[in-house]
Short mmCIF file of C-alpha atoms in Angstrom, two decimals:
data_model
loop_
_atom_site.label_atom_id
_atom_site.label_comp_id
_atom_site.label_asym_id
_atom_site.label_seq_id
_atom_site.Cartn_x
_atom_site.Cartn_y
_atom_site.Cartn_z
CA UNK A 12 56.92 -8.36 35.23
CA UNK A 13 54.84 -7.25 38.35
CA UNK A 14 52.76 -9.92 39.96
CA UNK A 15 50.92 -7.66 41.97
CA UNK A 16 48.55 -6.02 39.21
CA UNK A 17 44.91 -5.32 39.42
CA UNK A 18 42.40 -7.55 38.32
CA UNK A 19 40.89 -7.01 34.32
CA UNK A 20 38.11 -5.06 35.07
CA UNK A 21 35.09 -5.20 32.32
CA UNK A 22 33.18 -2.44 31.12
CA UNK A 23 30.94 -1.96 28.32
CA UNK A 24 30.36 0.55 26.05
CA UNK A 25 26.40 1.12 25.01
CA UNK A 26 24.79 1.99 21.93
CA UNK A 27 24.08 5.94 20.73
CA UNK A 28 19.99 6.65 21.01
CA UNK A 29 18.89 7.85 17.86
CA UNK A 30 16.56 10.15 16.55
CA UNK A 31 14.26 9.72 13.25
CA UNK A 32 12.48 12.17 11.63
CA UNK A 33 9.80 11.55 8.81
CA UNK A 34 7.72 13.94 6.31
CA UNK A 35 5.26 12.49 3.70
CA UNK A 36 6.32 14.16 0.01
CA UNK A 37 4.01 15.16 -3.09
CA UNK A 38 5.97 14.56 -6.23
CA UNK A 39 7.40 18.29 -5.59
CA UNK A 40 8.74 17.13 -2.48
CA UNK A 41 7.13 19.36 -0.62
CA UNK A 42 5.79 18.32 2.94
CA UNK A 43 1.88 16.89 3.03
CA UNK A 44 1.83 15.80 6.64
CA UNK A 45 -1.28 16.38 8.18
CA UNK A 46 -2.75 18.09 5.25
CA UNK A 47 -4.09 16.57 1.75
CA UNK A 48 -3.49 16.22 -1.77
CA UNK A 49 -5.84 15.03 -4.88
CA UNK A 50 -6.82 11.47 -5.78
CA UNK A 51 -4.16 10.19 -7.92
CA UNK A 52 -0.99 11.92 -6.67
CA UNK A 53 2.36 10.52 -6.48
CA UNK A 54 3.20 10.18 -2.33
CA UNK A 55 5.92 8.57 -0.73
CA UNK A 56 7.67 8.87 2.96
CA UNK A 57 11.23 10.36 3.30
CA UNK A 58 12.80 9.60 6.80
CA UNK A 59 15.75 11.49 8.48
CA UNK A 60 17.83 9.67 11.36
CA UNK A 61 20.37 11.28 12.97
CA UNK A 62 22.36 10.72 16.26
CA UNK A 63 25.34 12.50 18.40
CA UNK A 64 27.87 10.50 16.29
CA UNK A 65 28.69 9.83 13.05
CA UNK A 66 25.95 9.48 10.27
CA UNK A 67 23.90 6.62 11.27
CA UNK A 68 23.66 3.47 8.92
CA UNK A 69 21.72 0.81 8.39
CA UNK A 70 18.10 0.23 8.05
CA UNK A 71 14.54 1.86 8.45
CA UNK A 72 10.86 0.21 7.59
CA UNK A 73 7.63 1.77 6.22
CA UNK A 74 4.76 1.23 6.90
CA UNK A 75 1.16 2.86 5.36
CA UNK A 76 -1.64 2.54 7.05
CA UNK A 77 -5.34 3.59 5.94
CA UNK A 78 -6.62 5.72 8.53
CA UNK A 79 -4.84 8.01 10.65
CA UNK A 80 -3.31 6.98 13.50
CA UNK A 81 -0.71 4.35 12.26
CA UNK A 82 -2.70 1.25 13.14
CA UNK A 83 -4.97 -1.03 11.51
CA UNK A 84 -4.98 -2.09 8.31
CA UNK A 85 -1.53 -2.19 6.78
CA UNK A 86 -1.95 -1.09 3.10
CA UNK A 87 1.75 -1.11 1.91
CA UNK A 88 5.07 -1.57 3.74
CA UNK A 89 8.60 -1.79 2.59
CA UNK A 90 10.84 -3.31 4.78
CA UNK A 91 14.76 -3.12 5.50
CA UNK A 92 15.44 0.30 3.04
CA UNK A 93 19.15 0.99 3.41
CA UNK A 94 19.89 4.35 4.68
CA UNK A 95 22.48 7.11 2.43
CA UNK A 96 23.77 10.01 4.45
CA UNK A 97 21.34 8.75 7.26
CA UNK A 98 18.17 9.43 5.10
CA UNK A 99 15.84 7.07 2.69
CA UNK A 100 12.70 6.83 1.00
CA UNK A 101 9.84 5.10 0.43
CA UNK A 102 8.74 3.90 -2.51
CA UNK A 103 6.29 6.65 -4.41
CA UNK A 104 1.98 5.60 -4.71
CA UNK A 105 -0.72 6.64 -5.78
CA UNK A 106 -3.85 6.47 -3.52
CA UNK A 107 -7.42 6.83 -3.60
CA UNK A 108 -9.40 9.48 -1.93
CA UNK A 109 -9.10 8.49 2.05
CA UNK A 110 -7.21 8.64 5.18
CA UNK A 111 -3.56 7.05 5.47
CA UNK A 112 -0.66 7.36 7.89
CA UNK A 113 2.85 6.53 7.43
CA UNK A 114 5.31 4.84 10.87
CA UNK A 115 8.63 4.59 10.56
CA UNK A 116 11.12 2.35 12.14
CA UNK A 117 14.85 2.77 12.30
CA UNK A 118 16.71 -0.40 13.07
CA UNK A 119 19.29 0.40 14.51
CA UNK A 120 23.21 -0.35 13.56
CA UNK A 121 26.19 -1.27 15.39
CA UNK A 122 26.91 2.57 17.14
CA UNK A 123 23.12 3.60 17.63
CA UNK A 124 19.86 2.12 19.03
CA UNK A 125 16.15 1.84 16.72
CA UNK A 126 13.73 4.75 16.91
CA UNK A 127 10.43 5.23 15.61
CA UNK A 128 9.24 8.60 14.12
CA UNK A 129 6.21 10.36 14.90
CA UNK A 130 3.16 9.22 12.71
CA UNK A 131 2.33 11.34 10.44
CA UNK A 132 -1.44 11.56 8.51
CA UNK A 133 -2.42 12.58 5.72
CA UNK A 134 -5.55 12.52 3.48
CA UNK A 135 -6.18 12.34 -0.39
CA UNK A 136 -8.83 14.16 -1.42
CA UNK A 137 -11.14 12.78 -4.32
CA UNK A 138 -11.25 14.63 -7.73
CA UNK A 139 -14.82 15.81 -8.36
CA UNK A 140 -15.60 16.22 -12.11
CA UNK A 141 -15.99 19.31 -13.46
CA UNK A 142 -18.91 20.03 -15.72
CA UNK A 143 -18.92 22.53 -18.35
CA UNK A 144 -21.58 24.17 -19.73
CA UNK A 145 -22.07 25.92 -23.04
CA UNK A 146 -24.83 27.04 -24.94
CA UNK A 147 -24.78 27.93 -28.77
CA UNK A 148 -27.33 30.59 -28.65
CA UNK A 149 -27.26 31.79 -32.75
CA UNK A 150 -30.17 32.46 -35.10
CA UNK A 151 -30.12 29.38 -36.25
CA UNK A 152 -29.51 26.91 -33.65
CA UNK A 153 -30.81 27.32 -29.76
CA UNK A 154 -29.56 24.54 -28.37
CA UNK A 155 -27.69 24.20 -25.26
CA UNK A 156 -25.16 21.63 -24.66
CA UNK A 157 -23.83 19.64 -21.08
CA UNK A 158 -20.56 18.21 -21.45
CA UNK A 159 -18.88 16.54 -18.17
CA UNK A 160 -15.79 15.11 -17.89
CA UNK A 161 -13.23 13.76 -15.32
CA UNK A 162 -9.40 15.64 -15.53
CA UNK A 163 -6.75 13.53 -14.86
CA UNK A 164 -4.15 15.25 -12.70
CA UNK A 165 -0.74 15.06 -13.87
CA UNK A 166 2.27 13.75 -11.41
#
């Protein structure tokens, strides 16, 4: 036993920064950031964080904002969606015509630090009717008829 050793020295290891990534989906999961889809379609947020370690785990929050610029009025938000393979989701809505933006917020686990993703806007478009007009034009009625009516998109 040598009484002559060097004093404990402390050191601490930090957290990994992370990185998240986030694109708004259409129900084909096909990327609507900063474009627009029709009144009534299915949207929801998909985030992406990654790091220079192993997958990252834990948690990430999302929030949808009307407007677009990720502040204001808070029109939906789920909070504390567990990560798989270092990606999650939203859950899918269906808005009317207007503005919205989606922020998302990692939080962070034990190996990396939070990170917040770009926001990202988007804008639903309304559905105009469509009117359709036909005219029975036969010797024995000259009538024309207007019909209008609203299509519902399917999601």
């Amino acid at each position: 036993y040598n009484t002559n050793d060097a004093a404990c020295e402390p050191f601490t290891i930090g957290k990994l920064d992370s990185s998240t990534v986030t694109q708004v989906h259409n129900p084909a999961h096909a990327d609507i950031t900063n474009s627009s889809v029709f009144e009534g379609t299915m949207v929801h947020d998909k985030a992406t964080v990654s790091g220079s370690g192993p997958t990252p785990g834990g948690t990430v929050d999302f929030t949808l904002y009307a407007g677009l610029v990720c502040d204001g009025q808070v029109v939906n938000s789920w909070l504390d969606v567990a990560l798989a393979s270092g990606m999650a989701k939203s859950t899918a809505v269906a808005l009317a015509d207007g503005t919205y933006s989606y922020k998302v917020h990692y939080d962070g686990d034990s190996i990396y630090n939070p990170s917040d993703a770009q926001c990202e806007p988007f804008t639903i478009d309304p559905v105009l009717p469509l009117v359709v007009e036909k005219t029975a034009n036969t010797s024995y009625d000259r009538k024309a008829y207007t019909f209008t009516f609203t299509p519902t998109p399917s999601c």
